[in-house]
Coordinates of C-alpha atoms in Angstrom, one line a residue:
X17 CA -25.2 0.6 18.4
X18 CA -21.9 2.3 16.7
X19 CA -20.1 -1.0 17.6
X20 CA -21.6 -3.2 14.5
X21 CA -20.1 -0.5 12.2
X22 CA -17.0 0.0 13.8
X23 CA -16.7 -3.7 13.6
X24 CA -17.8 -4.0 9.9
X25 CA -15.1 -1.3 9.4
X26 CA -12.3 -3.0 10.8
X27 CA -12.6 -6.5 8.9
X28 CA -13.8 -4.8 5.9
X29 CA -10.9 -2.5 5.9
X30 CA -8.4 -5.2 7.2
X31 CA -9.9 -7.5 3.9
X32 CA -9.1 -4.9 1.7
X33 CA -5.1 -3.6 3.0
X34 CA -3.9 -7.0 3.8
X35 CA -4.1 -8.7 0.6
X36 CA -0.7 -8.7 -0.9
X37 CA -0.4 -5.4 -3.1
X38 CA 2.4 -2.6 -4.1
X39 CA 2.0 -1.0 -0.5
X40 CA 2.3 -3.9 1.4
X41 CA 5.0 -5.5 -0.6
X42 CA 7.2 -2.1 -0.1
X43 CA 6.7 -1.8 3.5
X44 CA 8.1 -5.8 3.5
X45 CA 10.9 -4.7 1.6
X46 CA 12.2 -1.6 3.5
X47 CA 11.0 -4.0 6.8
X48 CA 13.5 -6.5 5.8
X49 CA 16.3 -3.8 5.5
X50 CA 15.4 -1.8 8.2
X51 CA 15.4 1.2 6.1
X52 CA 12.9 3.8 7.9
X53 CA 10.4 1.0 8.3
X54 CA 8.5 2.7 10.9
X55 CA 8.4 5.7 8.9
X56 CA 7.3 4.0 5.7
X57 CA 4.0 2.2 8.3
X58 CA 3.8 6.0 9.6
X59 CA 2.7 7.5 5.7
X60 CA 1.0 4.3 5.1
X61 CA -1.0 4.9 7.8
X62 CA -1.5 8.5 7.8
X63 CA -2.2 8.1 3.5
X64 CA -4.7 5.3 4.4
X65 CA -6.2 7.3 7.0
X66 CA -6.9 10.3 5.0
X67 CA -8.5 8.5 2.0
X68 CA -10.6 6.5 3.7
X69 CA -12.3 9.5 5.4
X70 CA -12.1 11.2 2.2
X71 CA -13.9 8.1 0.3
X72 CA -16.3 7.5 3.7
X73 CA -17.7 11.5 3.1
X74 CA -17.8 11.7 0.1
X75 CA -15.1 11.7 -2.3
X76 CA -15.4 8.0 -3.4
X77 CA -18.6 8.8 -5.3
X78 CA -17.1 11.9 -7.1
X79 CA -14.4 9.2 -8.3
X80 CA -16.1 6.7 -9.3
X81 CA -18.3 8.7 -11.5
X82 CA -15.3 10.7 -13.1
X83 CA -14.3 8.7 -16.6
X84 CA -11.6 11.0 -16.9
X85 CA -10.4 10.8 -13.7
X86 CA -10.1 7.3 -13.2
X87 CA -8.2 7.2 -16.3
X88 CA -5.7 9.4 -15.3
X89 CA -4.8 7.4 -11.8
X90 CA -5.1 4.7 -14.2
X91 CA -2.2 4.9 -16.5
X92 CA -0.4 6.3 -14.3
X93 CA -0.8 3.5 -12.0
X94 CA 0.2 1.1 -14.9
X95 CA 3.6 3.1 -15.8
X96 CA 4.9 3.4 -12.3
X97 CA 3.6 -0.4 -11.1
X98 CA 5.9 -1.3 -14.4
X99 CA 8.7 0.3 -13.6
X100 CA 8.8 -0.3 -9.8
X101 CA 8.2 -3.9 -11.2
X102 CA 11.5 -3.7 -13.4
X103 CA 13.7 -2.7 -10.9
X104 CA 12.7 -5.6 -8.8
X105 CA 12.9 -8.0 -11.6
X106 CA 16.7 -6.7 -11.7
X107 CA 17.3 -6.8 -8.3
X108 CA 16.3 -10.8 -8.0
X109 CA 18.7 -11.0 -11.0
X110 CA 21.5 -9.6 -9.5
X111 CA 23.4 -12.1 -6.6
X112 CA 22.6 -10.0 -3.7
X113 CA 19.7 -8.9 -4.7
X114 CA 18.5 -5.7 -3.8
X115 CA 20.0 -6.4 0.3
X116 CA 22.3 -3.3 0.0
X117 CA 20.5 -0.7 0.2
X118 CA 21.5 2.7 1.9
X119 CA 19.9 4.2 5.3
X120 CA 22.0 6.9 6.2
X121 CA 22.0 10.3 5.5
X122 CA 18.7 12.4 4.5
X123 CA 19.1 11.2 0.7
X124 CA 18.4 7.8 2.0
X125 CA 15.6 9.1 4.2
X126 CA 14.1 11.2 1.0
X127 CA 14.4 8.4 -1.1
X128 CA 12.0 6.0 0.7
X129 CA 10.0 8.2 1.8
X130 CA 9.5 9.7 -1.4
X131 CA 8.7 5.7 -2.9
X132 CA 6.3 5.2 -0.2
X133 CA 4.3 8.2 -1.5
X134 CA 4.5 7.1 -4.9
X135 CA 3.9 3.5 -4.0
X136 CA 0.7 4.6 -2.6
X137 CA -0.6 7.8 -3.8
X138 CA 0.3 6.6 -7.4
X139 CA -1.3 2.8 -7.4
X140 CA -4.9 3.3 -8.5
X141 CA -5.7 0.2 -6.0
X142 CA -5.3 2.2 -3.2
X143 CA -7.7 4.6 -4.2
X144 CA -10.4 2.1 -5.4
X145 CA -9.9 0.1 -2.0
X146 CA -10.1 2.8 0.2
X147 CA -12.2 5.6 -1.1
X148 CA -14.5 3.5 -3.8
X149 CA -14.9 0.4 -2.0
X150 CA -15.2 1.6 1.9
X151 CA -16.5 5.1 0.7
X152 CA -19.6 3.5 -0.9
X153 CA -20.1 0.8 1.8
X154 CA -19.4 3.6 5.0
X155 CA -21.5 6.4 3.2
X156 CA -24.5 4.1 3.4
X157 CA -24.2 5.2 7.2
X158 CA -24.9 7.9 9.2
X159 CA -23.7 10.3 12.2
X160 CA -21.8 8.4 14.9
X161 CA -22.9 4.9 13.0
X162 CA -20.6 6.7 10.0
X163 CA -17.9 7.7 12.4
X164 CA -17.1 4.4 13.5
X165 CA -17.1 2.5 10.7
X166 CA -14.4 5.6 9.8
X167 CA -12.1 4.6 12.8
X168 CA -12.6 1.0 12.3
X169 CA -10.9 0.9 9.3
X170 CA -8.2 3.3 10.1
X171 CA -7.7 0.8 13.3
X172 CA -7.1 -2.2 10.3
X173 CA -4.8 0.2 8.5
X174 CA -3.0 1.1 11.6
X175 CA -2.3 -2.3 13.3
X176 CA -1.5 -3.7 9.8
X177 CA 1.4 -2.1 8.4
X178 CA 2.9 -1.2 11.8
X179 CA 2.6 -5.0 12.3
X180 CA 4.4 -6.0 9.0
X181 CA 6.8 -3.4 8.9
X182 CA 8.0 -4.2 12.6
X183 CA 7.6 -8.3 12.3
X184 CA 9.9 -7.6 9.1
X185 CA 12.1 -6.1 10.6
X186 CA 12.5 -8.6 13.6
X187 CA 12.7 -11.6 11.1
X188 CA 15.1 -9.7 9.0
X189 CA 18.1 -12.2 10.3
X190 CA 16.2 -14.9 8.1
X191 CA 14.2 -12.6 5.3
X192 CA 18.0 -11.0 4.5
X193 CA 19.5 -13.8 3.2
X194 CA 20.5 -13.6 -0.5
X195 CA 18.6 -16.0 -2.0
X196 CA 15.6 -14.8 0.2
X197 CA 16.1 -11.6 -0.8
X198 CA 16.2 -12.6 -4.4
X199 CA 12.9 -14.4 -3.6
X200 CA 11.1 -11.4 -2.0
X201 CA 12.3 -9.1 -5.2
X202 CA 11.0 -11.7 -7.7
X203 CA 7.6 -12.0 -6.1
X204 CA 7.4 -8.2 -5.9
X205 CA 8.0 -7.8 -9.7
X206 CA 5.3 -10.5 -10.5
X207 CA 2.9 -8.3 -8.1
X208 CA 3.5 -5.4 -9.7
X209 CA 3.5 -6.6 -13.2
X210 CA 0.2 -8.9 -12.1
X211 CA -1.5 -5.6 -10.6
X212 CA -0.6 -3.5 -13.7
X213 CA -1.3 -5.9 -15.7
X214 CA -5.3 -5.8 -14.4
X215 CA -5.6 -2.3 -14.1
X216 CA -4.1 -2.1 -18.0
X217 CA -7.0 -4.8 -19.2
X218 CA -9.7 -3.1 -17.1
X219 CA -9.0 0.0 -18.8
X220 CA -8.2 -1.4 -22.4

């Protein structure tokens, strides 16, 4: 009866990546532009894959008992979720906001691809989502029943962010206008600031 995990799996997962976050709220962005989007879903994906099965054998309990550790992601979390959260605050300030933004070339390829590692390798939600929360719940599983619990969550992770960077991309007509934009970058900052803001008090 792998089905009932693999089912648990996927909503639980999709509960857990879809909420509005850093990631998510970076893939918009570069969706909107058309700026490597599919390549910004493809380490999304492939990031989101790798620490869930981490977290599902194993690695979510060596986290989540590591003080130390958690403080570590933790700060530096907070400092990069503030700064990424200041450079969209001045973006929405600016008239355009942040709708120029350069695609061609490898610098322009390194830089987002470069963000969308830090974006998600450096926000300590990420981990606690994906290896604390769907380690502890998918370890409670066994064999196949483990497994596919495993893929349905990779299967949320997958659909998702290929589905928001794409549908971005095809509203991008509408989502590009200025005061959109400006919009988009304002909400982003108060995301940022909000999840930094958490993770800060949590820790304080």
């Amino acid at each position: 009866m792998t089905f009932l995990p693999a089912f648990q799996g996927f909503f639980l997962g999709a509960s857990m990546i879809i909420a509005i976050g850093a990631q998510n709220a970076w893939v918009l962005k570069q969706g909107i532009s058309r700026n490597h989007h599919v390549m910004v879903a493809t380490i999304c994906s492939v990031c989101d894959i790798t620490l869930i099965l981490l977290g599902v054998y194993g690695a979510g309990a060596l986290i989540s008992e590591s003080p130390l550790l958690l403080t570590i992601i933790t700060i530096t979390g907070v400092l990069f979720l503030g700064w990424y959260g200041a450079l969209s605050l001045r973006a929405a300030l600016s008239p355009e906001g942040s709708l120029e933004l350069s695609d061609d070339g490898s610098l322009g390829l390194m830089k987002v691809a470069w963000g969308t590692l830090a974006l998600t390798l450096l926000n300590p939600h990420v981990y606690l989502d994906t290896v604390v929360v769907l380690g502890s719940v998918g370890g409670q599983y066994e064999g196949a029943d483990r497994m596919a619990f495993a893929m349905g969550t990779v299967l949320a992770s997958i659909i998702w962010f290929y589905s928001l960077a794409i549908g971005a991309a095809k509203l991008a007509p509408v989502l590009s206008r200025p005061k959109v934009r400006q919009g988009i970058d304002l909400l982003i900052c108060v995301i940022m600031w909000t999840i930094a803001g958490s993770l800060l008090a949590r820790w304080l």
